[in-house]
Amino acid sequence: MPDHKATSPSVLTVGDLLSFPALQMRLLAGGGGLGRTVSWAHVSELEDPTPWLHGSEVIMTVGLAVPRTGEAQRRYLERLDDAGVAALVLSTQLRTPPLRQAFLAAAEERGFPVLEVPLAVPFVTIAQEVAAAVSEKSAERLGAQLQVFGALRWMAEENLDTPALFGRLEQLSGYRILLCTTQGRPLLPGVAAPADLSVLPAHPDAPPTVPGGFVLPVLGPGGAAGYLVALEQAGARPAGLAVVQHLATVAALRLAMVRQEREVLRREGAETLAEMLQDTLDPAGAQRRLAHHGLDARRPVVLAVVRRTPDAQPGVATSDEDVGVALSDHPHLTLRRGEDRLVLAEPGFTEALAGLPGVVCGVSRPFAVGEPLRVARQEAEWAAGRAEEAGKPLVHYGEDATGRWLPEDRRLLAALVEQVLGEALRYDAAHGSQLLVSVRTWMERDRRTEDAAAALHVHPNTLSYRLRRFGEVTGRDLATTAAFTEVWFAVRAATELGVAAEGP
């Protein structure tokens, strides 16, 4: 049910109209909504006038628009209420059908005022009274619009940060301002996203009115970058749709500025991280560069690899912008390497990446600024591969102790793979079988045959046969601890080398 809040006494309300003697109105139902704001009065005989409404209108009808059955009358009222209509005025002496109990009960439940006006009072009189009362507030609204334009000067002269800017705009407009991406995540740093995403429209061209306020797209290159949700604040004087439209324009401008600032920092950070990876930046230079990006070089940092999952949908997979927004509260450097994103930051930032769709994240152990990044990168890449295999969003190096005992020399890794798994690799290649991937999947699921068979989309008996055949081909009985350990290390080494069979 919509939550319509009472407004300041200085704003025209439904209760004010009911008190005007010249209008001779009578309340039929919905007395809980007499504090609703009235912005206009409009005649409509359409069963669904909502596509042409902005909100806070008083709808007047001679009854042609009102359905005859109780269920249809209830749906008619709910449509008006959901569109933000302030009240319904009926001239019951003309074409209005009998009002059903379902209609009146819905009006009471929602606090949606239903008023009756006698035939002697023409609708034009109601419209004139509303226009006269609203016009008294037009100067205030114009002043609010001009002050919103002044936000451009605030940003230039006072260098307000984003939270301070929108806090000032909230006081000016009378609305609580929320900003989010089209997926509902925070759009600008320091400005909250709406907790209830049901207020977001299905498409940017949807009507702007929602119960208690407005929702408008925040435009960027290529279309809507997100939405501005403006909800009336209790006791405030909401400035209306025109001001909210200006707020959306300010949000779009601020977003463009933030994106530009982020892009400059991202490029500078990418250059610094590339030099650190190549070990061409001296420790003192690295410390100065990191301090420029808000990182304390005296504290340990970690390196993360953010990797797109193979099954991620193009429209769902996380973009560079999403990563930037998720890390907006954490000083960091990012660099693209192929399909991976490398991120350098202080420990703890990676939790912000764990909820992003379509990616996995592997994190190195903490290390001091000035140490070569070669080992940290290997650790992060290994952890990202482990996260991808296990279907986990986030893995820190060291969670699986196997990696600690593998040699860093790739020649030694290759020798281990050949000695233990060579025959199985050649058997799979010759027969088109999946012995190695079956063994790996079974091991990764702690030898739970049914779980591994389900992941491989085979019958448990088929998996049992493959495990036995693997033992025959390699000469290693997986029922023994020694053989199991040797094979597990070899499987991890094959993964490090990128020669392991693809998983399910």
Short mmCIF file of C-alpha atoms in Angstrom, two decimals:
data_model
loop_
_atom_site.label_atom_id
_atom_site.label_comp_id
_atom_site.label_asym_id
_atom_site.label_seq_id
_atom_site.Cartn_x
_atom_site.Cartn_y
_atom_site.Cartn_z
CA MET A 1 0.00 0.00 0.00
CA PRO A 2 1.46 3.44 -0.88
CA ASP A 3 2.80 5.50 1.98
CA HIS A 4 1.42 9.04 1.52
CA LYS A 5 2.72 11.36 4.21
CA ALA A 6 1.02 14.48 5.50
CA THR A 7 2.55 17.71 4.29
CA SER A 8 3.21 21.13 5.75
CA PRO A 9 0.14 23.30 6.44
CA SER A 10 1.47 25.83 3.92
CA VAL A 11 0.83 23.35 1.09
CA LEU A 12 -2.65 22.89 -0.42
CA THR A 13 -4.11 19.59 0.75
CA VAL A 14 -7.27 17.55 0.13
CA GLY A 15 -8.43 18.54 3.61
CA ASP A 16 -8.21 22.21 2.59
CA LEU A 17 -10.50 21.59 -0.38
CA LEU A 18 -12.96 19.81 1.88
CA SER A 19 -13.03 22.86 4.15
CA PHE A 20 -13.74 25.40 1.36
CA PRO A 21 -17.43 26.35 1.87
CA ALA A 22 -17.95 27.29 -1.76
CA LEU A 23 -17.14 23.77 -2.96
CA GLN A 24 -19.71 22.01 -0.71
CA MET A 25 -17.71 18.76 -0.82
CA ARG A 26 -18.50 15.72 1.30
CA LEU A 27 -16.08 12.93 2.24
CA LEU A 28 -17.30 9.48 1.22
CA ALA A 29 -14.23 7.40 2.17
CA GLY A 30 -10.48 7.57 2.70
CA GLY A 31 -10.30 10.18 5.45
CA GLY A 32 -6.78 9.02 6.31
CA GLY A 33 -5.46 10.76 3.21
CA LEU A 34 -6.74 14.30 3.80
CA GLY A 35 -3.15 15.51 4.24
CA ARG A 36 -2.22 14.64 0.65
CA THR A 37 -0.74 17.43 -1.45
CA VAL A 38 -2.85 18.86 -4.29
CA SER A 39 -1.03 20.28 -7.31
CA TRP A 40 -3.88 20.47 -9.85
CA ALA A 41 -7.48 19.53 -10.54
CA HIS A 42 -8.29 17.74 -13.77
CA VAL A 43 -11.43 16.26 -15.35
CA SER A 44 -11.05 12.75 -16.76
CA GLU A 45 -13.62 10.23 -17.93
CA LEU A 46 -10.96 7.64 -18.86
CA GLU A 47 -10.93 4.36 -17.00
CA ASP A 48 -7.11 4.65 -16.87
CA PRO A 49 -5.86 8.25 -17.05
CA THR A 50 -2.57 7.44 -15.27
CA PRO A 51 -0.25 7.66 -18.34
CA TRP A 52 -1.09 11.38 -18.57
CA LEU A 53 -0.66 12.24 -14.89
CA HIS A 54 2.31 13.62 -12.95
CA GLY A 55 0.99 13.01 -9.44
CA SER A 56 -0.86 14.96 -6.74
CA GLU A 57 -3.78 15.72 -9.08
CA VAL A 58 -7.41 15.78 -8.00
CA ILE A 59 -9.32 13.75 -10.59
CA MET A 60 -12.92 14.87 -11.20
CA THR A 61 -15.47 12.68 -13.00
CA VAL A 62 -19.21 12.66 -13.65
CA GLY A 63 -19.03 8.88 -13.29
CA LEU A 64 -18.41 7.66 -16.85
CA ALA A 65 -14.95 6.47 -15.83
CA VAL A 66 -16.14 4.50 -12.81
CA PRO A 67 -16.76 0.78 -13.53
CA ARG A 68 -19.90 -0.93 -12.28
CA THR A 69 -18.64 -4.08 -10.50
CA GLY A 70 -17.01 -3.97 -7.10
CA GLU A 71 -13.78 -5.65 -8.27
CA ALA A 72 -13.42 -3.32 -11.26
CA GLN A 73 -14.10 -0.27 -9.06
CA ARG A 74 -11.40 -1.41 -6.65
CA ARG A 75 -8.85 -1.79 -9.47
CA TYR A 76 -9.78 1.67 -10.79
CA LEU A 77 -9.12 3.23 -7.39
CA GLU A 78 -5.82 1.35 -6.95
CA ARG A 79 -4.59 2.55 -10.34
CA LEU A 80 -5.24 6.15 -9.37
CA ASP A 81 -3.63 5.72 -5.96
CA ASP A 82 -0.53 3.98 -7.35
CA ALA A 83 -0.08 6.88 -9.81
CA GLY A 84 0.01 9.36 -6.92
CA VAL A 85 -3.43 10.90 -7.45
CA ALA A 86 -4.37 13.03 -4.45
CA ALA A 87 -8.13 12.39 -4.46
CA LEU A 88 -11.13 11.42 -6.58
CA VAL A 89 -14.10 13.83 -6.82
CA LEU A 90 -17.45 12.37 -7.97
CA SER A 91 -20.52 14.19 -9.15
CA THR A 92 -22.77 11.44 -7.92
CA GLN A 93 -26.00 12.94 -9.24
CA LEU A 94 -24.99 12.35 -12.89
CA ARG A 95 -23.54 9.08 -14.30
CA THR A 96 -21.79 7.59 -11.27
CA PRO A 97 -22.85 3.95 -10.70
CA PRO A 98 -23.52 2.69 -7.19
CA LEU A 99 -20.28 2.61 -5.22
CA ARG A 100 -19.54 -0.93 -4.08
CA GLN A 101 -18.27 -2.00 -0.68
CA ALA A 102 -14.98 -3.25 -2.20
CA PHE A 103 -14.35 0.25 -3.60
CA LEU A 104 -15.09 2.04 -0.32
CA ALA A 105 -13.10 -0.50 1.72
CA ALA A 106 -10.04 -0.05 -0.55
CA ALA A 107 -10.30 3.72 -0.18
CA GLU A 108 -10.30 3.40 3.61
CA GLU A 109 -7.45 0.88 3.61
CA ARG A 110 -5.24 3.02 1.38
CA GLY A 111 -6.26 6.37 2.82
CA PHE A 112 -7.34 7.50 -0.64
CA PRO A 113 -9.91 10.33 -0.33
CA VAL A 114 -13.13 9.91 -2.31
CA LEU A 115 -15.18 13.12 -2.32
CA GLU A 116 -18.68 13.93 -3.49
CA VAL A 117 -19.62 17.30 -4.97
CA PRO A 118 -23.20 18.41 -5.65
CA LEU A 119 -24.38 19.10 -9.19
CA ALA A 120 -24.73 22.78 -8.32
CA VAL A 121 -20.95 23.12 -8.06
CA PRO A 122 -19.39 22.87 -11.54
CA PHE A 123 -16.01 21.24 -11.94
CA VAL A 124 -14.57 24.51 -13.26
CA THR A 125 -15.16 26.08 -9.83
CA ILE A 126 -13.05 23.36 -8.19
CA ALA A 127 -10.32 23.83 -10.82
CA GLN A 128 -10.30 27.60 -10.25
CA GLU A 129 -10.03 27.22 -6.47
CA VAL A 130 -7.12 24.79 -6.84
CA ALA A 131 -5.36 27.00 -9.41
CA ALA A 132 -5.73 30.07 -7.20
CA ALA A 133 -4.36 28.28 -4.15
CA VAL A 134 -1.49 26.67 -6.05
CA SER A 135 -0.49 29.93 -7.73
CA GLU A 136 0.33 31.38 -4.31
CA LYS A 137 3.13 28.83 -4.14
CA SER A 138 4.41 29.34 -7.68
CA ALA A 139 6.87 32.05 -6.63
CA GLU A 140 8.33 29.70 -4.02
CA ARG A 141 8.71 26.94 -6.62
CA LEU A 142 10.33 29.27 -9.11
CA GLY A 143 12.77 30.37 -6.45
CA ALA A 144 13.57 26.73 -5.69
CA GLN A 145 14.24 26.07 -9.37
CA LEU A 146 16.58 29.04 -9.60
CA GLN A 147 18.44 27.88 -6.50
CA VAL A 148 18.84 24.39 -7.99
CA PHE A 149 20.51 26.05 -10.98
CA GLY A 150 22.76 27.64 -8.40
CA ALA A 151 24.09 24.18 -7.58
CA LEU A 152 26.35 24.52 -10.61
CA ARG A 153 27.92 27.57 -8.96
CA TRP A 154 28.25 25.74 -5.64
CA MET A 155 30.21 22.97 -7.30
CA ALA A 156 32.53 25.46 -9.00
CA GLU A 157 33.03 27.99 -6.21
CA GLU A 158 32.71 25.96 -3.02
CA ASN A 159 34.10 22.66 -4.29
CA LEU A 160 31.36 20.73 -2.51
CA ASP A 161 31.77 16.98 -2.44
CA THR A 162 28.90 14.81 -3.63
CA PRO A 163 27.26 14.10 -0.22
CA ALA A 164 27.36 17.79 0.77
CA LEU A 165 25.94 18.88 -2.60
CA PHE A 166 22.95 16.56 -2.45
CA GLY A 167 22.40 17.26 1.24
CA ARG A 168 21.98 20.91 0.34
CA LEU A 169 19.66 20.03 -2.55
CA GLU A 170 17.51 17.96 -0.19
CA GLN A 171 17.02 20.95 2.11
CA LEU A 172 16.18 23.15 -0.85
CA SER A 173 13.76 20.83 -2.64
CA GLY A 174 11.91 19.22 0.26
CA TYR A 175 12.71 15.74 -1.05
CA ARG A 176 14.85 12.89 0.23
CA ILE A 177 17.20 12.18 -2.69
CA LEU A 178 18.34 8.64 -3.53
CA LEU A 179 20.50 7.65 -6.50
CA CYS A 180 21.17 4.24 -8.00
CA THR A 181 22.31 2.49 -11.16
CA THR A 182 19.74 0.77 -13.35
CA GLN A 183 20.58 -2.42 -11.40
CA GLY A 184 19.90 -0.70 -8.05
CA ARG A 185 23.50 -0.25 -6.89
CA PRO A 186 24.82 3.13 -5.61
CA LEU A 187 25.36 5.57 -8.48
CA LEU A 188 27.39 8.31 -6.79
CA PRO A 189 29.69 8.02 -3.75
CA GLY A 190 28.10 9.18 -0.52
CA VAL A 191 24.50 9.17 -1.82
CA ALA A 192 22.37 6.23 -0.71
CA ALA A 193 20.55 3.97 -3.14
CA PRO A 194 16.86 3.16 -2.51
CA ALA A 195 16.32 0.16 -0.26
CA ASP A 196 13.08 -0.69 -2.07
CA LEU A 197 13.96 -1.32 -5.72
CA SER A 198 10.30 -1.83 -6.61
CA VAL A 199 10.05 1.95 -7.08
CA LEU A 200 12.38 1.75 -10.10
CA PRO A 201 10.55 1.86 -13.44
CA ALA A 202 10.62 -0.95 -15.98
CA HIS A 203 12.10 1.46 -18.55
CA PRO A 204 13.41 5.06 -18.50
CA ASP A 205 10.37 6.42 -20.37
CA ALA A 206 7.88 5.26 -17.72
CA PRO A 207 5.72 7.90 -15.97
CA PRO A 208 7.77 9.67 -13.26
CA THR A 209 5.20 9.58 -10.47
CA VAL A 210 5.51 7.09 -7.61
CA PRO A 211 3.70 7.12 -4.26
CA GLY A 212 5.12 10.00 -2.26
CA GLY A 213 7.40 11.43 -4.94
CA PHE A 214 9.04 10.94 -8.32
CA VAL A 215 11.57 8.72 -10.10
CA LEU A 216 13.49 10.15 -13.06
CA PRO A 217 16.34 8.76 -15.18
CA VAL A 218 19.84 10.16 -14.76
CA LEU A 219 21.13 10.35 -18.30
CA GLY A 220 24.63 9.56 -19.48
CA PRO A 221 26.27 8.63 -22.78
CA GLY A 222 24.15 5.96 -24.42
CA GLY A 223 21.03 6.42 -22.28
CA ALA A 224 20.00 6.12 -18.65
CA ALA A 225 22.97 5.57 -16.33
CA GLY A 226 20.65 5.24 -13.35
CA TYR A 227 17.73 6.80 -11.53
CA LEU A 228 17.05 9.65 -9.12
CA VAL A 229 14.36 8.85 -6.55
CA ALA A 230 12.88 11.94 -4.85
CA LEU A 231 10.56 11.20 -1.90
CA GLU A 232 8.66 13.90 -0.01
CA GLN A 233 10.08 14.62 3.42
CA ALA A 234 7.65 14.90 6.32
CA GLY A 235 7.03 18.51 7.28
CA ALA A 236 8.86 19.88 4.24
CA ARG A 237 7.56 21.83 1.26
CA PRO A 238 8.08 19.60 -1.80
CA ALA A 239 8.98 21.79 -4.76
CA GLY A 240 7.33 19.69 -7.46
CA LEU A 241 8.23 17.77 -10.59
CA ALA A 242 9.97 20.65 -12.38
CA VAL A 243 12.50 20.98 -9.56
CA VAL A 244 13.03 17.20 -9.44
CA GLN A 245 13.77 17.28 -13.17
CA HIS A 246 16.47 19.88 -12.47
CA LEU A 247 17.81 17.66 -9.68
CA ALA A 248 18.17 14.81 -12.17
CA THR A 249 20.10 17.14 -14.48
CA VAL A 250 22.45 18.12 -11.62
CA ALA A 251 22.92 14.41 -10.82
CA ALA A 252 23.80 13.70 -14.47
CA LEU A 253 26.33 16.53 -14.48
CA ARG A 254 27.86 15.39 -11.21
CA LEU A 255 28.03 11.82 -12.53
CA ALA A 256 29.88 13.01 -15.63
CA MET A 257 32.37 14.89 -13.43
CA VAL A 258 32.88 11.90 -11.13
CA ARG A 259 33.36 9.59 -14.11
CA GLN A 260 35.94 11.94 -15.58
CA GLU A 261 37.79 12.15 -12.26
CA ARG A 262 37.70 8.37 -11.93
CA GLU A 263 38.96 7.89 -15.46
CA VAL A 264 41.92 10.21 -14.89
CA LEU A 265 42.78 8.44 -11.64
CA ARG A 266 42.24 5.03 -13.25
CA ARG A 267 44.67 5.82 -16.06
CA GLU A 268 47.27 7.19 -13.68
CA GLY A 269 46.80 4.20 -11.39
CA ALA A 270 47.02 1.76 -14.28
CA GLU A 271 50.33 3.30 -15.36
CA THR A 272 51.69 3.08 -11.81
CA LEU A 273 50.57 -0.54 -11.37
CA ALA A 274 52.04 -1.52 -14.74
CA GLU A 275 55.40 -0.06 -13.73
CA MET A 276 55.22 -1.86 -10.37
CA LEU A 277 54.47 -5.17 -12.11
CA GLN A 278 57.45 -4.63 -14.42
CA ASP A 279 59.61 -3.76 -11.39
CA THR A 280 60.69 -0.51 -13.07
CA LEU A 281 59.44 1.84 -10.31
CA ASP A 282 61.73 2.43 -7.34
CA PRO A 283 60.20 2.06 -3.83
CA ALA A 284 60.31 5.82 -3.13
CA GLY A 285 58.55 6.58 -6.42
CA ALA A 286 55.96 3.86 -5.71
CA GLN A 287 55.24 5.36 -2.30
CA ARG A 288 54.69 8.84 -3.77
CA ARG A 289 52.40 7.48 -6.48
CA LEU A 290 50.35 5.42 -4.02
CA ALA A 291 49.98 8.40 -1.68
CA HIS A 292 48.54 10.36 -4.61
CA HIS A 293 45.84 7.69 -4.88
CA GLY A 294 45.09 7.76 -1.14
CA LEU A 295 47.07 4.63 -0.22
CA ASP A 296 49.35 4.62 2.83
CA ALA A 297 52.54 3.03 1.50
CA ARG A 298 53.64 2.25 5.08
CA ARG A 299 50.85 -0.29 5.39
CA PRO A 300 50.71 -3.69 3.64
CA VAL A 301 48.71 -4.09 0.44
CA VAL A 302 47.29 -7.01 -1.53
CA LEU A 303 46.92 -7.71 -5.23
CA ALA A 304 43.65 -9.09 -6.56
CA VAL A 305 42.70 -10.62 -9.90
CA VAL A 306 39.07 -9.97 -10.92
CA ARG A 307 38.06 -12.44 -13.62
CA ARG A 308 34.90 -12.76 -15.68
CA THR A 309 33.27 -16.17 -15.26
CA PRO A 310 32.77 -18.22 -18.46
CA ASP A 311 29.01 -18.48 -17.93
CA ALA A 312 28.45 -14.75 -17.26
CA GLN A 313 25.85 -13.18 -19.51
CA PRO A 314 27.08 -10.11 -21.47
CA GLY A 315 24.33 -7.91 -20.03
CA VAL A 316 24.93 -9.14 -16.48
CA ALA A 317 28.71 -9.41 -16.24
CA THR A 318 30.39 -6.70 -14.21
CA SER A 319 31.86 -3.77 -16.15
CA ASP A 320 34.87 -1.59 -15.31
CA GLU A 321 32.40 1.07 -14.14
CA ASP A 322 30.78 -1.41 -11.72
CA VAL A 323 34.19 -2.30 -10.29
CA GLY A 324 34.99 1.39 -9.89
CA VAL A 325 31.70 2.07 -8.10
CA ALA A 326 32.16 -0.96 -5.81
CA LEU A 327 35.63 0.27 -4.83
CA SER A 328 34.72 3.96 -4.62
CA ASP A 329 35.22 3.95 -0.83
CA HIS A 330 38.57 2.12 -1.08
CA PRO A 331 41.71 3.77 -2.53
CA HIS A 332 43.01 1.43 -5.23
CA LEU A 333 44.86 0.99 -8.51
CA THR A 334 43.42 -1.06 -11.38
CA LEU A 335 44.93 -2.43 -14.57
CA ARG A 336 43.52 -4.59 -17.36
CA ARG A 337 45.54 -7.59 -18.48
CA GLY A 338 43.62 -9.47 -21.16
CA GLU A 339 40.27 -10.46 -19.68
CA ASP A 340 41.51 -9.98 -16.10
CA ARG A 341 41.50 -6.83 -13.99
CA LEU A 342 44.35 -6.44 -11.51
CA VAL A 343 43.54 -4.40 -8.40
CA LEU A 344 46.05 -3.18 -5.81
CA ALA A 345 44.66 -1.92 -2.49
CA GLU A 346 44.83 -2.41 1.25
CA PRO A 347 43.45 -5.70 2.69
CA GLY A 348 39.70 -5.76 3.25
CA PHE A 349 38.62 -4.04 0.05
CA THR A 350 37.91 -7.32 -1.71
CA GLU A 351 34.67 -7.93 0.18
CA ALA A 352 33.20 -5.10 -1.90
CA LEU A 353 33.86 -7.17 -5.04
CA ALA A 354 32.41 -10.44 -3.75
CA GLY A 355 28.81 -9.44 -4.54
CA LEU A 356 29.43 -8.26 -8.10
CA PRO A 357 27.73 -10.40 -10.75
CA GLY A 358 29.59 -12.37 -13.40
CA VAL A 359 33.08 -12.28 -11.84
CA VAL A 360 35.28 -14.13 -9.38
CA CYS A 361 38.11 -12.60 -7.38
CA GLY A 362 41.43 -14.07 -6.24
CA VAL A 363 43.55 -12.25 -3.65
CA SER A 364 47.23 -12.52 -2.80
CA ARG A 365 48.77 -12.52 0.65
CA PRO A 366 49.54 -9.06 2.08
CA PHE A 367 52.95 -7.67 1.16
CA ALA A 368 54.92 -4.49 1.72
CA VAL A 369 55.12 -1.72 -0.88
CA GLY A 370 58.46 -2.01 -2.62
CA GLU A 371 58.47 -5.80 -2.81
CA PRO A 372 58.35 -7.24 -6.37
CA LEU A 373 54.79 -8.03 -7.46
CA ARG A 374 55.68 -11.20 -9.35
CA VAL A 375 54.90 -13.54 -6.47
CA ALA A 376 51.76 -11.61 -5.46
CA ARG A 377 50.47 -11.80 -9.02
CA GLN A 378 51.05 -15.57 -9.15
CA GLU A 379 49.20 -15.95 -5.85
CA ALA A 380 46.27 -13.81 -7.00
CA GLU A 381 45.99 -15.64 -10.34
CA TRP A 382 46.12 -18.99 -8.57
CA ALA A 383 43.40 -17.89 -6.13
CA ALA A 384 41.23 -16.58 -9.00
CA GLY A 385 41.55 -19.91 -10.78
CA ARG A 386 40.60 -21.73 -7.60
CA ALA A 387 37.57 -19.46 -7.15
CA GLU A 388 36.49 -20.15 -10.72
CA GLU A 389 36.85 -23.91 -10.30
CA ALA A 390 35.04 -24.01 -6.97
CA GLY A 391 32.29 -21.58 -8.01
CA LYS A 392 33.18 -19.17 -5.18
CA PRO A 393 33.02 -15.39 -5.66
CA LEU A 394 36.17 -14.75 -3.60
CA VAL A 395 39.24 -16.82 -2.66
CA HIS A 396 42.30 -15.63 -0.72
CA TYR A 397 45.59 -17.30 -1.43
CA GLY A 398 46.36 -19.72 1.38
CA GLU A 399 42.78 -20.85 1.97
CA ASP A 400 43.75 -24.02 0.09
CA ALA A 401 47.13 -24.96 1.55
CA THR A 402 48.10 -26.95 -1.55
CA GLY A 403 49.47 -23.90 -3.32
CA ARG A 404 52.00 -23.28 -0.57
CA TRP A 405 53.79 -26.56 -1.29
CA LEU A 406 54.00 -26.31 -5.08
CA PRO A 407 57.36 -25.19 -6.49
CA GLU A 408 57.45 -21.86 -8.32
CA ASP A 409 59.71 -23.30 -11.05
CA ARG A 410 57.42 -24.14 -13.98
CA ARG A 411 59.82 -26.83 -15.15
CA LEU A 412 59.38 -28.67 -11.86
CA LEU A 413 55.59 -28.27 -12.14
CA ALA A 414 55.65 -29.69 -15.68
CA ALA A 415 57.78 -32.64 -14.54
CA LEU A 416 55.28 -33.40 -11.74
CA VAL A 417 52.34 -33.29 -14.17
CA GLU A 418 54.11 -35.57 -16.68
CA GLN A 419 55.19 -38.08 -14.07
CA VAL A 420 51.81 -38.43 -12.37
CA LEU A 421 49.20 -37.46 -14.99
CA GLY A 422 50.99 -37.89 -18.31
CA GLU A 423 49.41 -41.26 -19.16
CA ALA A 424 45.91 -39.99 -18.26
CA LEU A 425 46.37 -36.86 -20.40
CA ARG A 426 47.45 -38.94 -23.39
CA TYR A 427 44.60 -41.42 -22.81
CA ASP A 428 42.03 -38.60 -22.75
CA ALA A 429 43.49 -37.09 -25.90
CA ALA A 430 43.43 -40.41 -27.76
CA HIS A 431 39.99 -41.57 -26.67
CA GLY A 432 38.11 -38.29 -26.17
CA SER A 433 37.46 -39.33 -22.57
CA GLN A 434 37.33 -37.27 -19.38
CA LEU A 435 39.37 -39.21 -16.86
CA LEU A 436 41.35 -36.27 -15.56
CA VAL A 437 38.46 -33.82 -15.28
CA SER A 438 36.41 -36.51 -13.54
CA VAL A 439 39.16 -37.13 -10.98
CA ARG A 440 39.67 -33.42 -10.42
CA THR A 441 35.94 -32.77 -9.94
CA TRP A 442 35.66 -35.70 -7.53
CA MET A 443 38.63 -34.48 -5.49
CA GLU A 444 37.39 -30.88 -5.39
CA ARG A 445 34.10 -32.13 -3.93
CA ASP A 446 35.86 -34.01 -1.15
CA ARG A 447 35.37 -37.41 -2.82
CA ARG A 448 31.59 -37.17 -2.70
CA THR A 449 30.76 -39.32 -5.71
CA GLU A 450 27.12 -38.27 -6.08
CA ASP A 451 27.93 -34.53 -5.89
CA ALA A 452 30.77 -34.90 -8.39
CA ALA A 453 28.62 -36.98 -10.74
CA ALA A 454 25.90 -34.32 -10.64
CA ALA A 455 28.46 -31.61 -11.47
CA LEU A 456 29.72 -33.73 -14.39
CA HIS A 457 26.16 -34.57 -15.51
CA VAL A 458 26.89 -38.31 -15.44
CA HIS A 459 25.57 -41.28 -13.46
CA PRO A 460 27.51 -42.09 -10.24
CA ASN A 461 28.31 -45.52 -11.68
CA THR A 462 29.88 -43.84 -14.72
CA LEU A 463 32.05 -41.70 -12.45
CA SER A 464 33.10 -44.75 -10.41
CA TYR A 465 34.17 -46.47 -13.62
CA ARG A 466 36.24 -43.42 -14.67
CA LEU A 467 37.98 -43.34 -11.29
CA ARG A 468 38.90 -47.00 -11.59
CA ARG A 469 40.07 -46.52 -15.17
CA PHE A 470 42.22 -43.55 -14.11
CA GLY A 471 43.90 -45.78 -11.53
CA GLU A 472 44.56 -48.44 -14.15
CA VAL A 473 46.00 -45.97 -16.67
CA THR A 474 48.23 -44.10 -14.18
CA GLY A 475 49.04 -47.01 -11.87
CA ARG A 476 47.83 -45.04 -8.86
CA ASP A 477 45.10 -46.34 -6.60
CA LEU A 478 43.12 -43.33 -5.35
CA ALA A 479 41.95 -45.34 -2.35
CA THR A 480 45.41 -44.96 -0.83
CA THR A 481 46.47 -41.78 0.94
CA ALA A 482 49.84 -41.62 -0.78
CA ALA A 483 48.42 -41.91 -4.29
CA PHE A 484 45.56 -39.50 -3.56
CA THR A 485 47.99 -36.86 -2.24
CA GLU A 486 50.35 -37.25 -5.18
CA VAL A 487 47.55 -36.97 -7.72
CA TRP A 488 46.03 -33.93 -5.96
CA PHE A 489 49.34 -32.05 -6.07
CA ALA A 490 49.73 -32.98 -9.73
CA VAL A 491 46.21 -31.76 -10.52
CA ARG A 492 46.96 -28.43 -8.85
CA ALA A 493 50.24 -28.18 -10.78
CA ALA A 494 48.39 -28.86 -14.04
CA THR A 495 45.97 -26.07 -13.21
CA GLU A 496 48.89 -23.70 -12.58
CA LEU A 497 50.30 -24.61 -15.99
CA GLY A 498 46.95 -24.34 -17.74
CA VAL A 499 47.08 -27.90 -19.07
CA ALA A 500 44.35 -29.42 -16.90
CA ALA A 501 41.23 -30.61 -18.64
CA GLU A 502 38.27 -28.25 -18.63
CA GLY A 503 35.83 -28.74 -15.80
CA PRO A 504 32.03 -29.04 -15.96
#
